[in-house]
Coordinates of C-alpha atoms in Angstrom, one line a residue:
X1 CA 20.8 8.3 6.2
X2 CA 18.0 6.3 7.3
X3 CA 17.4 6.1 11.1
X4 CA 14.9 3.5 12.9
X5 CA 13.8 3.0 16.5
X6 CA 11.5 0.8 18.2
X7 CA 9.7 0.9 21.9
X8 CA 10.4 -2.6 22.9
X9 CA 12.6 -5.3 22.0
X10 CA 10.8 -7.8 24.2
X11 CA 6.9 -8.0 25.2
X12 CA 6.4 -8.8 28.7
X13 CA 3.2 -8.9 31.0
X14 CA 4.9 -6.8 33.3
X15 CA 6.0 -3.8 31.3
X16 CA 2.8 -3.2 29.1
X17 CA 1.0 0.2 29.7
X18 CA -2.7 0.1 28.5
X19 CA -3.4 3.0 25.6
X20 CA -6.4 3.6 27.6
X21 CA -7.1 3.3 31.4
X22 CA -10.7 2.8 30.5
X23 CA -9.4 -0.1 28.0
X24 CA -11.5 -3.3 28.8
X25 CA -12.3 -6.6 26.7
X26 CA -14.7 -9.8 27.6
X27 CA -13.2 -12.7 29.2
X28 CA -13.3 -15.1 26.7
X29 CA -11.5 -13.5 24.4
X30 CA -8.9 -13.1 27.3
X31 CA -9.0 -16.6 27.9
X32 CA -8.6 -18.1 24.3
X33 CA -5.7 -15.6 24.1
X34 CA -4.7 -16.9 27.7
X35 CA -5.0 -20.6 26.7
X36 CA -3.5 -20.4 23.1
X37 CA -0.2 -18.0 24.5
X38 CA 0.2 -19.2 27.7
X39 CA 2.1 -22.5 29.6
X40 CA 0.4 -25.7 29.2
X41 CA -1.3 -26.8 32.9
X42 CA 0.4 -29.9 32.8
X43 CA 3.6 -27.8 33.4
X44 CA 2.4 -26.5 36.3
X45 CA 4.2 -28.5 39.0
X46 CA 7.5 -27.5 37.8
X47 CA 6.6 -24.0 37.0
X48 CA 4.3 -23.3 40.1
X49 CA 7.5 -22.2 42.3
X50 CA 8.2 -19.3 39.5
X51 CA 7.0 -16.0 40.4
X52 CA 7.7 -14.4 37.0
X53 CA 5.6 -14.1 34.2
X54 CA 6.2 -14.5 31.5
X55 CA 8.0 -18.0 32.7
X56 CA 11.5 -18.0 31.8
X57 CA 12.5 -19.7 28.9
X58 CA 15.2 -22.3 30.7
X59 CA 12.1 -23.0 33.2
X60 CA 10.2 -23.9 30.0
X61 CA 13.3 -26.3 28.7
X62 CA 13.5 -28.0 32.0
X63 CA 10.2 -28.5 32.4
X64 CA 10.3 -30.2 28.8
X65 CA 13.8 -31.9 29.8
X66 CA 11.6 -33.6 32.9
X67 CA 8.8 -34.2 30.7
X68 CA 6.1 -33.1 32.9
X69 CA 3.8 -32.9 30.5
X70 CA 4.0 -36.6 29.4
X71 CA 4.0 -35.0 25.9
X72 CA 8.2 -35.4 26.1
X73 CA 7.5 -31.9 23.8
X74 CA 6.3 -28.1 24.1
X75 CA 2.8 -27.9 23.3
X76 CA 1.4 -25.4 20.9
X77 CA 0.9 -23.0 23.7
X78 CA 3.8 -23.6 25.3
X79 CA 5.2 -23.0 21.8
X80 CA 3.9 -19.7 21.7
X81 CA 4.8 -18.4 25.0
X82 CA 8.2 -18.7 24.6
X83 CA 8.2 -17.7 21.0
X84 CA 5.3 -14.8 21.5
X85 CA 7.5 -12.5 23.8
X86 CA 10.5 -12.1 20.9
X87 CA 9.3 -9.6 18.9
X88 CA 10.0 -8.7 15.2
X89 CA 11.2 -5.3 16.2
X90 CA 15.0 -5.3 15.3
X91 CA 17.7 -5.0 12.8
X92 CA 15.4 -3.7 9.6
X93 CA 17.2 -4.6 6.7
X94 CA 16.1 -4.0 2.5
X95 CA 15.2 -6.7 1.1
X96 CA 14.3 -4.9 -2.3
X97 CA 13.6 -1.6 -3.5
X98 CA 12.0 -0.6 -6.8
X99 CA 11.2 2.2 -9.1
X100 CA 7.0 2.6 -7.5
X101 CA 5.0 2.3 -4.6
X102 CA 5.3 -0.9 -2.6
X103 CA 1.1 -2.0 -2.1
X104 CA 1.3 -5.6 -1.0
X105 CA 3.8 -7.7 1.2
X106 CA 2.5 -11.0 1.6
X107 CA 4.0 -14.8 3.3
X108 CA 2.4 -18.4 2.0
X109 CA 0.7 -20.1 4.5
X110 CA 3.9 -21.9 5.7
X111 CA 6.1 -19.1 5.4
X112 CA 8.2 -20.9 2.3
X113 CA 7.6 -17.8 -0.1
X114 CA 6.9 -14.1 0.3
X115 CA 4.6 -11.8 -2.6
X116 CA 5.0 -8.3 -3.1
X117 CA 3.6 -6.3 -5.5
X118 CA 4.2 -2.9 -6.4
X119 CA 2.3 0.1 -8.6
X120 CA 4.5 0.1 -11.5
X121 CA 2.9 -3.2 -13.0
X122 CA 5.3 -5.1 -10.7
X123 CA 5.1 -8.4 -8.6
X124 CA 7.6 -10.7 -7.2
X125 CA 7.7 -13.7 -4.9
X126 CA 10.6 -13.6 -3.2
X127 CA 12.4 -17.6 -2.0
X128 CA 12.8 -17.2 1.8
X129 CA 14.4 -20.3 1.9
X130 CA 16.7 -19.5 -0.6
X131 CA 18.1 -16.3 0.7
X132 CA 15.0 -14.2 0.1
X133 CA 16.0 -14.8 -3.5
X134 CA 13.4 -13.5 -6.9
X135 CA 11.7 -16.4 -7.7
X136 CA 8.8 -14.9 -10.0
X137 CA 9.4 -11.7 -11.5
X138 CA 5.6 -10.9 -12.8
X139 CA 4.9 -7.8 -15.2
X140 CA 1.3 -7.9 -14.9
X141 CA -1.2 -7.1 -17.2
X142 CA -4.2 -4.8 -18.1
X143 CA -3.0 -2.7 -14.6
X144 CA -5.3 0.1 -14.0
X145 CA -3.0 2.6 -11.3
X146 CA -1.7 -0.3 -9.1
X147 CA -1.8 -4.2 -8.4
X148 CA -4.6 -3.5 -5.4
X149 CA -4.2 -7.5 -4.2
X150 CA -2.8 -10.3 -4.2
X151 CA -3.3 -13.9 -3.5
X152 CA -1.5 -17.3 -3.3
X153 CA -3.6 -20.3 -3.7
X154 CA -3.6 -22.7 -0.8
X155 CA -1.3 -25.5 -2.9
X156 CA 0.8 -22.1 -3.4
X157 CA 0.8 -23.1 -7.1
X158 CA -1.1 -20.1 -8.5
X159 CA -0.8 -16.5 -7.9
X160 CA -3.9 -14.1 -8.5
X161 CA -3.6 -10.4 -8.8
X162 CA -6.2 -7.6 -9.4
X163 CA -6.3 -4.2 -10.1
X164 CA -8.7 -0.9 -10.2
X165 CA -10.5 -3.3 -12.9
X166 CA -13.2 -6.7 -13.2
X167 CA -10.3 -8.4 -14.6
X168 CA -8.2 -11.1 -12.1
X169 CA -5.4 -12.4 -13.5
X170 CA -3.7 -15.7 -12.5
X171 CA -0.2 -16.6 -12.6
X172 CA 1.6 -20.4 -12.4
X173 CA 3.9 -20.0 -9.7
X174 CA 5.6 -23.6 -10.5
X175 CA 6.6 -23.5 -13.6
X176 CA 10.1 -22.7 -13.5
X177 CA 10.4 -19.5 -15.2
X178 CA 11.6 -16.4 -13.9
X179 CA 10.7 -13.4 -15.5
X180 CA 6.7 -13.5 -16.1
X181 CA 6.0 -10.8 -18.5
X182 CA 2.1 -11.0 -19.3
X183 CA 0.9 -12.9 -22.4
X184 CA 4.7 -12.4 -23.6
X185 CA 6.6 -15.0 -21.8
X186 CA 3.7 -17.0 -19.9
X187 CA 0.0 -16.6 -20.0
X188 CA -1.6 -15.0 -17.6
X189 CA -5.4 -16.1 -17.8
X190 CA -7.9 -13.3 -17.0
X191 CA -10.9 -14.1 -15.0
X192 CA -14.0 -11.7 -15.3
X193 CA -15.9 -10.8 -12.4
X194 CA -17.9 -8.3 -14.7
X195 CA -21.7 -9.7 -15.2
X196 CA -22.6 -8.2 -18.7
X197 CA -18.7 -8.1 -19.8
X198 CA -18.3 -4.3 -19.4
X199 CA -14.5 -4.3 -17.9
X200 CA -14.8 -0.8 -17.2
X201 CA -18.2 -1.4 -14.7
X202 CA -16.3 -1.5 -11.5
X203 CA -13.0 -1.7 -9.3
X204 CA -11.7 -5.1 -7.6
X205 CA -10.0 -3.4 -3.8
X206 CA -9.0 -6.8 -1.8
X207 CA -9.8 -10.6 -3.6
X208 CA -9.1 -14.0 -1.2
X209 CA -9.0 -17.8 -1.6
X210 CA -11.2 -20.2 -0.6
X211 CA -9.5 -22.3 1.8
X212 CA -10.1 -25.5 -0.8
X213 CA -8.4 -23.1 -3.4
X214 CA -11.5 -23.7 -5.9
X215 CA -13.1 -20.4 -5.2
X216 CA -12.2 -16.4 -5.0
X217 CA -13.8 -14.2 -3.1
X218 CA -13.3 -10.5 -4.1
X219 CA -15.0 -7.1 -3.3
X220 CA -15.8 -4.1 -5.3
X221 CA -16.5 -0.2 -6.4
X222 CA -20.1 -1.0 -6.7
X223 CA -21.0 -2.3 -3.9
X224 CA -20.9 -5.4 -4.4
X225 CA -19.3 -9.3 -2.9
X226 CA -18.1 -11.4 -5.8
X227 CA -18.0 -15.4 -5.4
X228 CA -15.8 -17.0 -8.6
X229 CA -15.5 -20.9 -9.3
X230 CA -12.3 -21.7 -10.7
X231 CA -13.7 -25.2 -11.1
X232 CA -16.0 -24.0 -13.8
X233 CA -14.4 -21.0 -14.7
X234 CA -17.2 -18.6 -14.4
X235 CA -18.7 -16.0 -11.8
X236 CA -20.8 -18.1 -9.6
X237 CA -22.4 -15.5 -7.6
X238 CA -22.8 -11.6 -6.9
X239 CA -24.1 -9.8 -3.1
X240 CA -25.2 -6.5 -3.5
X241 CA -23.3 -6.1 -0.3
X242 CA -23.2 -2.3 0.9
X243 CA -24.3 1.1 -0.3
X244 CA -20.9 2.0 -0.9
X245 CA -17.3 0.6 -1.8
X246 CA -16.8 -2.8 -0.7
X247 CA -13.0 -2.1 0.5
X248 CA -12.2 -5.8 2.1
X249 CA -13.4 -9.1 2.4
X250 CA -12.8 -12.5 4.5
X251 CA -13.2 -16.0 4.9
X252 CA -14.8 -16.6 8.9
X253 CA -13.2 -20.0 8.8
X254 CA -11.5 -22.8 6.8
X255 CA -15.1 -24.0 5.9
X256 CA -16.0 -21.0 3.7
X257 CA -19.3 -20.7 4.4
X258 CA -19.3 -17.4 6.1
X259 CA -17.9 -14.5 5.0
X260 CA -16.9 -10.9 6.2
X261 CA -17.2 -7.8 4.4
X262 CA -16.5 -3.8 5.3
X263 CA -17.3 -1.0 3.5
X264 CA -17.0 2.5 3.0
X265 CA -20.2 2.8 4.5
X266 CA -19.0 2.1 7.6
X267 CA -20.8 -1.4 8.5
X268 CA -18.9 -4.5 8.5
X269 CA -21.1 -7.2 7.6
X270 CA -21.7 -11.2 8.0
X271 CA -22.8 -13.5 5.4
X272 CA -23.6 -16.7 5.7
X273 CA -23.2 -18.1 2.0
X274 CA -25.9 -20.9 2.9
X275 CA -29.0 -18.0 3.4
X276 CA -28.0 -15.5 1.4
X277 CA -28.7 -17.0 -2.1
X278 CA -32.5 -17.7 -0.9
X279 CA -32.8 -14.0 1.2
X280 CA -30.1 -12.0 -0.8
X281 CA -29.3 -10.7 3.0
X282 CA -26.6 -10.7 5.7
X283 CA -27.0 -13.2 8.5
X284 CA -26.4 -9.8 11.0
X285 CA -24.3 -6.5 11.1
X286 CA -22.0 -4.8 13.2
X287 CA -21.7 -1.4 13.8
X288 CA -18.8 0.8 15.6
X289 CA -17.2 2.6 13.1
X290 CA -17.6 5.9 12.4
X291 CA -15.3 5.8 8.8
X292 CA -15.0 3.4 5.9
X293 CA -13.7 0.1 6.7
X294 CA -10.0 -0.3 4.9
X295 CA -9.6 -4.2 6.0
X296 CA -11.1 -7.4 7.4
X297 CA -8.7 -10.1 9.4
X298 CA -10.4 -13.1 10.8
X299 CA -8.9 -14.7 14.0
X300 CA -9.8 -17.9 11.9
X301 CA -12.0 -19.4 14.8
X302 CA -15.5 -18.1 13.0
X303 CA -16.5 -15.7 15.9
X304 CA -13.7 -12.9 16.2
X305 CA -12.3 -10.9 13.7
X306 CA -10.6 -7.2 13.4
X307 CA -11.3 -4.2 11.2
X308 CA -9.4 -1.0 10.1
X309 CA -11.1 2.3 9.0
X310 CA -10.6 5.6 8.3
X311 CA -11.8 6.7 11.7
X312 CA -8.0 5.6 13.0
X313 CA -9.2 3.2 14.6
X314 CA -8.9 -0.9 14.9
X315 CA -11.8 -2.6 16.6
X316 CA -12.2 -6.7 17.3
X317 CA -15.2 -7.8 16.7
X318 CA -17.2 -11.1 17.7
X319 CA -20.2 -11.7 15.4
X320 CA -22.1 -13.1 17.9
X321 CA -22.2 -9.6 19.2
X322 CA -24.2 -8.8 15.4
X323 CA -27.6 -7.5 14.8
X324 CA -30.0 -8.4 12.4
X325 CA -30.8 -4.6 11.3
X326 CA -28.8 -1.7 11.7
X327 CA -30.5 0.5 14.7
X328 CA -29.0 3.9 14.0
X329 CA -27.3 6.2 11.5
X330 CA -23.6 6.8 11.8
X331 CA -23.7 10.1 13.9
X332 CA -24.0 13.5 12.6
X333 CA -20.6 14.9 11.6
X334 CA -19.9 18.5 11.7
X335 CA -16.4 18.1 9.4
X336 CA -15.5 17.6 5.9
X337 CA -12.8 16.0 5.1
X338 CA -11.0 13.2 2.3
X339 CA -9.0 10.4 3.3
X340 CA -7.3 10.7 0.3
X341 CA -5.6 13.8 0.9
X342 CA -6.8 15.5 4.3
X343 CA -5.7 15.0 8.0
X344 CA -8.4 13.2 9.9
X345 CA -10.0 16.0 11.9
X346 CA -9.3 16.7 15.6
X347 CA -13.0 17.2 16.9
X348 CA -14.0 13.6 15.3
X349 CA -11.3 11.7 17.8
X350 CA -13.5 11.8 20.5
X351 CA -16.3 10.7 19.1
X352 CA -18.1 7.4 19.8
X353 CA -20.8 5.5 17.8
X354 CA -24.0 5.7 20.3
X355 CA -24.2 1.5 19.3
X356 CA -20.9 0.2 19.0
X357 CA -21.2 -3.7 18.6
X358 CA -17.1 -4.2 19.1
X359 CA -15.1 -6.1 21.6
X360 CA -12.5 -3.2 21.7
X361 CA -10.7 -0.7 20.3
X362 CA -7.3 -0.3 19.3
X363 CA -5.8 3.6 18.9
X364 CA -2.3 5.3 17.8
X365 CA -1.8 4.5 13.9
X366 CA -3.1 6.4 11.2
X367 CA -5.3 5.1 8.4
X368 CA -5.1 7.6 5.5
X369 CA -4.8 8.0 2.3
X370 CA -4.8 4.9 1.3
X371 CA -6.2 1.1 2.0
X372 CA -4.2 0.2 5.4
X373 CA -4.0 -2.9 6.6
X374 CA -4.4 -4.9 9.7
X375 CA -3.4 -8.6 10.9
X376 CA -3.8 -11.1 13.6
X377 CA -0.9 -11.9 14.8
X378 CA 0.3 -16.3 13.6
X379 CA -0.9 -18.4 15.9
X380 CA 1.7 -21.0 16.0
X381 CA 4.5 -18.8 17.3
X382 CA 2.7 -15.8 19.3
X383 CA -0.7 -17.6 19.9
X384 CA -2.8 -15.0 18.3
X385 CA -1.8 -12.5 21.5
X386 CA -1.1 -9.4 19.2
X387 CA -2.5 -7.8 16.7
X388 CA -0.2 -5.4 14.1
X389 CA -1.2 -2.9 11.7
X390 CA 0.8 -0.5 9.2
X391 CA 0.3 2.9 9.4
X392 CA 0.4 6.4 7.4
X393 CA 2.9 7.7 9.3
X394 CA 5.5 5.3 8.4
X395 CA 5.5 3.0 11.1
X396 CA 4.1 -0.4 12.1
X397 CA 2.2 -0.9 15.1
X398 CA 1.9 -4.0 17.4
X399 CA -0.9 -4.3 19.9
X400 CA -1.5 -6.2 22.6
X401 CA -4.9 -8.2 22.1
X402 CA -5.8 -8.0 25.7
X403 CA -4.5 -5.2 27.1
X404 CA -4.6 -2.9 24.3
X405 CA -1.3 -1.7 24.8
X406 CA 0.7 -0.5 21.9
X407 CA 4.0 -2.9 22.8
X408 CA 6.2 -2.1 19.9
X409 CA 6.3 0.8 17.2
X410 CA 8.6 -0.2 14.0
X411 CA 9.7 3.0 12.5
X412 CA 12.1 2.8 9.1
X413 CA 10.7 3.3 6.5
X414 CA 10.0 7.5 4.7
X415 CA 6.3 7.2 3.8
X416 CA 3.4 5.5 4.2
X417 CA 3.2 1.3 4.9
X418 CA 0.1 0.0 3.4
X419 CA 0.8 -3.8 4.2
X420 CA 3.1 -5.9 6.5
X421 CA 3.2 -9.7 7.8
X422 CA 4.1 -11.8 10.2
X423 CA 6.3 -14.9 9.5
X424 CA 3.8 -18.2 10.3
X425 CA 6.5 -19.9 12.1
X426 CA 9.6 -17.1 13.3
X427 CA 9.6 -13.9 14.3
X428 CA 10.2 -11.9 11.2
X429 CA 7.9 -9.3 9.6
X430 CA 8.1 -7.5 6.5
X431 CA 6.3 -4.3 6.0
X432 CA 6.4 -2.7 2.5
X433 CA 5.9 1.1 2.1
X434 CA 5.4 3.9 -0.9
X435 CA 8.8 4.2 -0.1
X436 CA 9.2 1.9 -2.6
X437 CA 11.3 -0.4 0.0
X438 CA 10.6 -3.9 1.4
X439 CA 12.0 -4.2 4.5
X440 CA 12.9 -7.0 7.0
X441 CA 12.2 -7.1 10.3
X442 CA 13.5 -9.9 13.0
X443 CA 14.0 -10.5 16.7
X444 CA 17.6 -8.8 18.0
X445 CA 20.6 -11.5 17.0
X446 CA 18.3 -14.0 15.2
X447 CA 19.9 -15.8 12.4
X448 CA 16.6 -15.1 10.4
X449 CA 17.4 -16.6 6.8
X450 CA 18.8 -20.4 8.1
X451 CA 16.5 -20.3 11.1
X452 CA 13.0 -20.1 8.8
X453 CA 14.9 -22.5 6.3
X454 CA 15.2 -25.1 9.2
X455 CA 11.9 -24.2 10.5
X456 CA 10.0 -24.9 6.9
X457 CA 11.8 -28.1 5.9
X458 CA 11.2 -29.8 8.9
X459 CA 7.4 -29.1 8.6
X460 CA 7.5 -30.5 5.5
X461 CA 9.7 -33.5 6.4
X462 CA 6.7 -34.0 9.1
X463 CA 4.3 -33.6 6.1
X464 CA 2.7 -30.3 7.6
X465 CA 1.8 -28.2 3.8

């Protein structure tokens, strides 16, 4: 029988106990957090008699009620204060299990649909609105050990998916049909990311959207940033990025023009896609790390985003804080060890990179063995305030942004969870492990399935995408 447990139901101010006494972080990422997860100011005359923080939910509602805001609603802050201390923690429930290794769990951008793909040539996108029913069943093609990523175009019409090759292949969501099988029932058109055609030249590890949905960015076994133009249908650019595997790579912002990238050398890197086609360089790096770089998420704002590696570590970074060369080596290591199969070694805990560039550093997970991965957490419901991460030993971890603290530990699943997300709009997550299960997880007593349905078709009926 399985068996679960969690730390905390509820996240409160009051009860969070710092990782590290020594834990510190600048004040203005402590006041954007502040500003985008806490009460709005115009509240302040009814809530400036309450001693508690967080405010009480039926102080929030009367405050609305009396319309002290002048707004006669919650603002987007107010929004996320109530909604931010409810956490996804509760009541794990399958929502599907196959027959391989569960790589990638994925929500659209308004929380309608949900992709996960598996090793065994597998992908589905799974209705939330419609009882978390299959909508796409894909059998993907040319699959080379596992689906590594996935991605939904912005329209959420298309559906890209790569593997340990230069092929992408791109799927029509809309087109009615259930069961995809590749080149059998529907086409699925391959895009090459190869530059002399040799489809056994490289690996493609994480591959994004632009934000217009006319370009992919993707990153690679040799080194290298790819930039594709669906518009034209052919590779419109290629970084010689790193000196080793690019593992992840990110959009700064909505406009595109800057970019992320770590790698298994242990840099995370900025590129500025309006310079580097005249210099061929990065617009700065950051340094910290003393591991490969597993994953890039930006906060979305073009100045802070986070970063796993394989030092078992997650560190916020603001690029502002970036250099324009790298000033020291990675320090001497006296170990030898794999991710792939070996415990991280105990003496290289402790250790600290003599020029760490980062904001702050987030401990207790474990990144091993394979490509973990790390995510703000939404903005609209929790105001960015946390950040979560799956982990190798079969648990999801949510941090406090701030304080550091670890506030909640989701534990389920029997083996490692490579991927997990946060619902846009409600507090539901999803985590998928090698267990081969997906798995649900939602705030104690919430009627999760009609609450995200009412939640998405009003947005719509207010013509939010």
């Amino acid at each position: 029988m399985r068996r679960w447990r969690l730390n905390r139901s509820r996240a409160s101010s009051s009860t969070l106990v710092p990782v590290d006494a020594t834990f510190t972080i600048d004040d203005e990422i402590s006041q954007l957090t502040k500003l985008q997860s806490g009460p709005c100011t115009s509240n302040l005359k009814a809530l400036r008699s309450c001693r508690r923080m967080p405010i009480p939910t039926t102080t929030m509602l009367l405050a609305r009620e009396a319309n002290y805001s002048g707004q006669g609603r919650f603002s987007s802050a107010d929004c996320s204060h109530v909604l931010g201390r409810y956490l996804p923690v509760n009541s794990p429930s399958q929502i599907d299990r196959m027959n391989s290794e569960a790589y990638v769990s994925q929500f659209s951008i308004d929380g309608s649909l949900l992709v996960a793909g598996f090793q065994g040539s597998r992908i589905r996108i799974y209705n939330v609105d419609n009882g978390w029913k299959v909508q796409k069943d894909i059998n993907a093609q040319s699959l080379r050990w596992t689906i590594t990523d996935t991605a939904l175009s912005p329209d959420q019409r298309h559906l890209v998916y790569s593997s340990l090759t230069p092929l992408v292949h791109i799927v029509n969501v809309r087109t009615g049909m259930t069961d995809s099988q590749a080149n059998i029932t529907e086409i699925h058109e391959h895009l090459d990311f190869s530059v002399d055609g040799d489809r056994d030249s490289f690996n493609i590890f994480s591959i994004k959207f632009s934000t217009d949905g006319r370009e992919l960015v993707a990153g690679g076994s040799d080194d290298s940033i790819y930039v594709y133009d669906l518009e034209a249908n052919k590779l419109a650019m290629r970084i010689i990025a790193h000196t080793d595997d690019v593992n992840t790579v990110s959009f700064a912002d909505e406009t595109g023009h800057v970019m992320f990238s770590g790698s298994d050398d242990n840099l995370c890197k900025v590129w500025d896609r309006r310079c580097v086609a005249a210099t061929g360089n990065p617009a700065g790096f950051l340094e910290g790390h003393l591991e490969g770089i597993t994953f890039i998420d930006s906060r979305g704002d073009g100045h802070y985003f986070i970063s796993n590696s394989k030092d078992q570590t997650t560190k916020l970074w603001d690029i502002r804080r970036m250099s324009s060369t790298t000033k020291s080596r990675t320090p001497r290591t006296y170990y030898d060890w794999d991710y792939r199969w070996m415990d991280y070694p105990a003496e290289a805990r402790n250790q600290k990179h003599p020029c760490d560039r980062s904001v702050a550093t987030y401990k207790g997970h474990s990144v091993l063995r394979t490509l973990i991965r790390c995510y703000f957490s939404p903005t609209h419901s929790t105001g960015q305030k946390y950040i979560y991460t799956g982990s190798f030993d079969k648990c999801v971890y949510i941090y406090d942004v701030v304080t550091g603290a670890n506030v909640a530990k989701l534990a389920w699943h029997n083996d490692a969870i490579r991927d997990c997300s946060w619902h846009p709009y409600y507090p539901v997550l999803v985590s998928s492990s090698w267990d081969h299960a997906v798995t649900r997880w939602e705030f104690p007593g919430s009627p999760a399935d009609s609450a995200v349905k009412r939640k998405t078709s009003q947005r719509r009926r207010e013509g939010h995408p």
